[in-house]
mmCIF file of C-alpha atoms in Angstrom:
data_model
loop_
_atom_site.group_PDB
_atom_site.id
_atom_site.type_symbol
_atom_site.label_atom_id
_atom_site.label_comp_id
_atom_site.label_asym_id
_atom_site.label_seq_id
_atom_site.Cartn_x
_atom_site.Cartn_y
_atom_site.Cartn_z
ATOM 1 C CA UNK A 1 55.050 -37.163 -32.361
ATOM 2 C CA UNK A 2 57.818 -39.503 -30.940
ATOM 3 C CA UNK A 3 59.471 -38.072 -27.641
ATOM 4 C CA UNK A 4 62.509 -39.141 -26.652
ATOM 5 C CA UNK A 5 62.255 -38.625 -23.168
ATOM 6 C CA UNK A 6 59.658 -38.276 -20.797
ATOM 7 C CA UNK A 7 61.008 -35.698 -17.937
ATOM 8 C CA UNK A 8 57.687 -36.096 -16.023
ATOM 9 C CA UNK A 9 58.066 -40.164 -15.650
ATOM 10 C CA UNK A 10 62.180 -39.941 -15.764
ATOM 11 C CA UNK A 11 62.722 -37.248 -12.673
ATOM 12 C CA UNK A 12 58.907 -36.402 -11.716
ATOM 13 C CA UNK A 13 59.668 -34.443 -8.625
ATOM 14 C CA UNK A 14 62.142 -32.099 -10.257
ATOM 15 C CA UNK A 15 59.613 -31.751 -13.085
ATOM 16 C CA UNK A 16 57.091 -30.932 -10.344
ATOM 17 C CA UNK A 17 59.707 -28.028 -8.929
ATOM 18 C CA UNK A 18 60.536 -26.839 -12.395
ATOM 19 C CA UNK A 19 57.149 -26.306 -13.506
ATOM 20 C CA UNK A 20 56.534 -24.526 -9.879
ATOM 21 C CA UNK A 21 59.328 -22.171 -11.120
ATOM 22 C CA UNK A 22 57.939 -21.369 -14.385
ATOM 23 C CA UNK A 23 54.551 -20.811 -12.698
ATOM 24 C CA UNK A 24 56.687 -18.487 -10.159
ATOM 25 C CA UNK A 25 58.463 -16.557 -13.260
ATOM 26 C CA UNK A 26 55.837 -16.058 -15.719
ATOM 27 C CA UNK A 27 52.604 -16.101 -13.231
ATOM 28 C CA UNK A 28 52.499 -12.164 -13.189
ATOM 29 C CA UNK A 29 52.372 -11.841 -16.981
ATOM 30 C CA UNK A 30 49.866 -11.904 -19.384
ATOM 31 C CA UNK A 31 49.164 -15.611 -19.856
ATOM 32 C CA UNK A 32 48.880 -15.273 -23.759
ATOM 33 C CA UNK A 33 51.898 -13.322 -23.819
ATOM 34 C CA UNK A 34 53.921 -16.293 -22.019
ATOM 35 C CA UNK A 35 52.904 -18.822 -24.566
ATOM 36 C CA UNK A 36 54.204 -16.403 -27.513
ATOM 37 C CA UNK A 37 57.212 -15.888 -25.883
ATOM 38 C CA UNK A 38 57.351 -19.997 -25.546
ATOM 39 C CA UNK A 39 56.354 -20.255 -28.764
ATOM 40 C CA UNK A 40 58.908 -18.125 -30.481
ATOM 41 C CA UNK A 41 62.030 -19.566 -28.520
ATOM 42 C CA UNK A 42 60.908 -23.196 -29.201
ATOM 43 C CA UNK A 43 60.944 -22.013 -32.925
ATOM 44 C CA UNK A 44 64.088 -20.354 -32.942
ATOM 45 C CA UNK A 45 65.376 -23.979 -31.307
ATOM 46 C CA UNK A 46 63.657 -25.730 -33.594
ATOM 47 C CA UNK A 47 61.887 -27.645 -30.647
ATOM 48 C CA UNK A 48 58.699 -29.052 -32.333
ATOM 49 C CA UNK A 49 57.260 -30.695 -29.037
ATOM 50 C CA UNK A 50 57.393 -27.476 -27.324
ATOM 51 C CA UNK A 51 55.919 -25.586 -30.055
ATOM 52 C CA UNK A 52 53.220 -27.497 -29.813
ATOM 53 C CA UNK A 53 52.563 -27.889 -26.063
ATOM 54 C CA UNK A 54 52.995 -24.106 -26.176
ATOM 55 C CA UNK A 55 50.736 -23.589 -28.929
ATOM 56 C CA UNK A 56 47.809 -25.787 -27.362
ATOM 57 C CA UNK A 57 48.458 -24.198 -24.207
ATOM 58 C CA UNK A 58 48.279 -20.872 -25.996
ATOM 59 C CA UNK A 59 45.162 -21.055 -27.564
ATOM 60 C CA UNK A 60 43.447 -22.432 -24.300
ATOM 61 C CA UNK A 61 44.765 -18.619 -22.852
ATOM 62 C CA UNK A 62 42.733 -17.300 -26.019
ATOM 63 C CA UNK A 63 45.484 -16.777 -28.655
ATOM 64 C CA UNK A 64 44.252 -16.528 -32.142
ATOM 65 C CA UNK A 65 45.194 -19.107 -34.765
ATOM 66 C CA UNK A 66 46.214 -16.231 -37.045
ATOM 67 C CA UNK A 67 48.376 -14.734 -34.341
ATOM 68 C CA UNK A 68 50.085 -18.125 -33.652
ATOM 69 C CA UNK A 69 50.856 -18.775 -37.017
ATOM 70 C CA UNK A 70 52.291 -15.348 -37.620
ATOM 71 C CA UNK A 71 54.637 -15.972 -34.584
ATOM 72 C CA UNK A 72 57.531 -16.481 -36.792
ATOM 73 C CA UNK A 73 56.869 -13.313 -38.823
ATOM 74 C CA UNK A 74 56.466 -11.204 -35.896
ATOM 75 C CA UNK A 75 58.044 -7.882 -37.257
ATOM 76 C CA UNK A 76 56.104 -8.117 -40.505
ATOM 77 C CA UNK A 77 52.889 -9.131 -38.986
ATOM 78 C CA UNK A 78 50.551 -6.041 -38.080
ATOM 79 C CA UNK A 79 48.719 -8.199 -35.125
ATOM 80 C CA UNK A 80 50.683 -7.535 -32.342
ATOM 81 C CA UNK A 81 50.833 -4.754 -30.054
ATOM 82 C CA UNK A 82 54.228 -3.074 -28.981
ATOM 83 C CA UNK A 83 54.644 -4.387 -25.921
ATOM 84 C CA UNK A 84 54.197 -7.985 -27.445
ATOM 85 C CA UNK A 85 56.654 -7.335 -29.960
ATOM 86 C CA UNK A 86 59.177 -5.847 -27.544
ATOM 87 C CA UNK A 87 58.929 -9.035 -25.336
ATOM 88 C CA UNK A 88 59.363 -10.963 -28.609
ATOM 89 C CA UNK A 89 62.420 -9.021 -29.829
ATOM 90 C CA UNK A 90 63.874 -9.089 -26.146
ATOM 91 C CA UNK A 91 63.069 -13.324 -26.937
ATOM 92 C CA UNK A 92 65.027 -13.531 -29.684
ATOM 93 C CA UNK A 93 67.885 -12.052 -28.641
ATOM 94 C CA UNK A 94 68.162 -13.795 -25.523
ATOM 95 C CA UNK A 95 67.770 -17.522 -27.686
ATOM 96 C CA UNK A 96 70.359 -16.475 -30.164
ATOM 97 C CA UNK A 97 72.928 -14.674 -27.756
ATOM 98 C CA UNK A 98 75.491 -17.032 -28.515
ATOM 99 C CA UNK A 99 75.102 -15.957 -32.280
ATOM 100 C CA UNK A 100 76.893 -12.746 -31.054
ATOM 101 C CA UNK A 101 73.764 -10.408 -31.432
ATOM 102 C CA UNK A 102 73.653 -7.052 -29.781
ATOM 103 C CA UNK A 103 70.507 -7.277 -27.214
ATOM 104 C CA UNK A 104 71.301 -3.578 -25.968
ATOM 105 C CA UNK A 105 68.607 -2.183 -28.255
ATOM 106 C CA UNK A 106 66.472 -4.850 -27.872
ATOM 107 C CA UNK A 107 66.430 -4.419 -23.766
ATOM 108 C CA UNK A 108 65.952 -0.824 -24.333
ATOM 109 C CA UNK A 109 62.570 -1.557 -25.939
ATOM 110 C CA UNK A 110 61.346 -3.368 -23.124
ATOM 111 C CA UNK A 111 61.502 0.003 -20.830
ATOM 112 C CA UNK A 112 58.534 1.417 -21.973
ATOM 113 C CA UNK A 113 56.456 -1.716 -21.573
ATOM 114 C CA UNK A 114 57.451 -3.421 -18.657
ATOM 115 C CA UNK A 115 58.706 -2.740 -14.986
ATOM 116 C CA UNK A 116 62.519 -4.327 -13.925
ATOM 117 C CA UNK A 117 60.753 -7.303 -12.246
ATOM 118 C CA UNK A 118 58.783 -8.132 -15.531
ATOM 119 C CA UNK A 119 61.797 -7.275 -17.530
ATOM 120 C CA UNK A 120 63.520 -10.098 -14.805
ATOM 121 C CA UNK A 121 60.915 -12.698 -15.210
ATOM 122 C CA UNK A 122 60.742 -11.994 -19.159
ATOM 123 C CA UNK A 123 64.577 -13.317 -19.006
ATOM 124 C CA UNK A 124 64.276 -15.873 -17.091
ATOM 125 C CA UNK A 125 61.453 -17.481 -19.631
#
């Protein structure tokens, strides 16, 4: 896979601060659940790099390969629990706000399954 840009050689101590960040946001969460989320917004952005970082990363947190590769079929796939897919639907909207979707119901979902700092951390992903 040809990168175009190498953030890590290019501006290594922001890279070093950003990844600090993303350890800060998503450290309290389920490790495998990060990745998925990762996974599904690299998808919807059609990011093929990330999808695979995020993919390696998330079967080294013990995701499935079935589970991975059902990550775009989320709603139809039986293998994922309802918090996952609440985090996942809460994803989506968030990556395609600026297709005009409604995220109201979406946020509601989340309630149940997570507390108003995971719900903070699961937007800042």
């Amino acid at each position: 896979m040809t990168v175009r840009l190498d953030p890590l050689a290019a501006a290594p101590s922001l890279m070093k601060e950003w990844q600090r960040a993303s350890l800060a946001i998503s450290g309290s969460l389920d490790p495998a659940l990060a990745e998925l989320i990762e996974i599904r917004s690299s998808q919807i952005n059609g990011c093929a790099n990330c999808i695979n970082m995020h993919s390696t990363y998330a079967r080294e947190r013990g995701e499935t390969e079935q589970r991975i590769y059902l990550l775009s079929a989320w709603r139809e796939a039986p293998c994922y629990t309802d918090r996952e897919r609440a985090a996942l639907g809460w994803t989506e909207a968030l990556t395609r706000i600026c297709e005009g979707h409604t995220h109201e119901a979406a946020y509601e979902a989340l309630k149940p399954h997570f507390s108003e700092e995971e719900r903070v951390k699961l937007t800042l992903m």
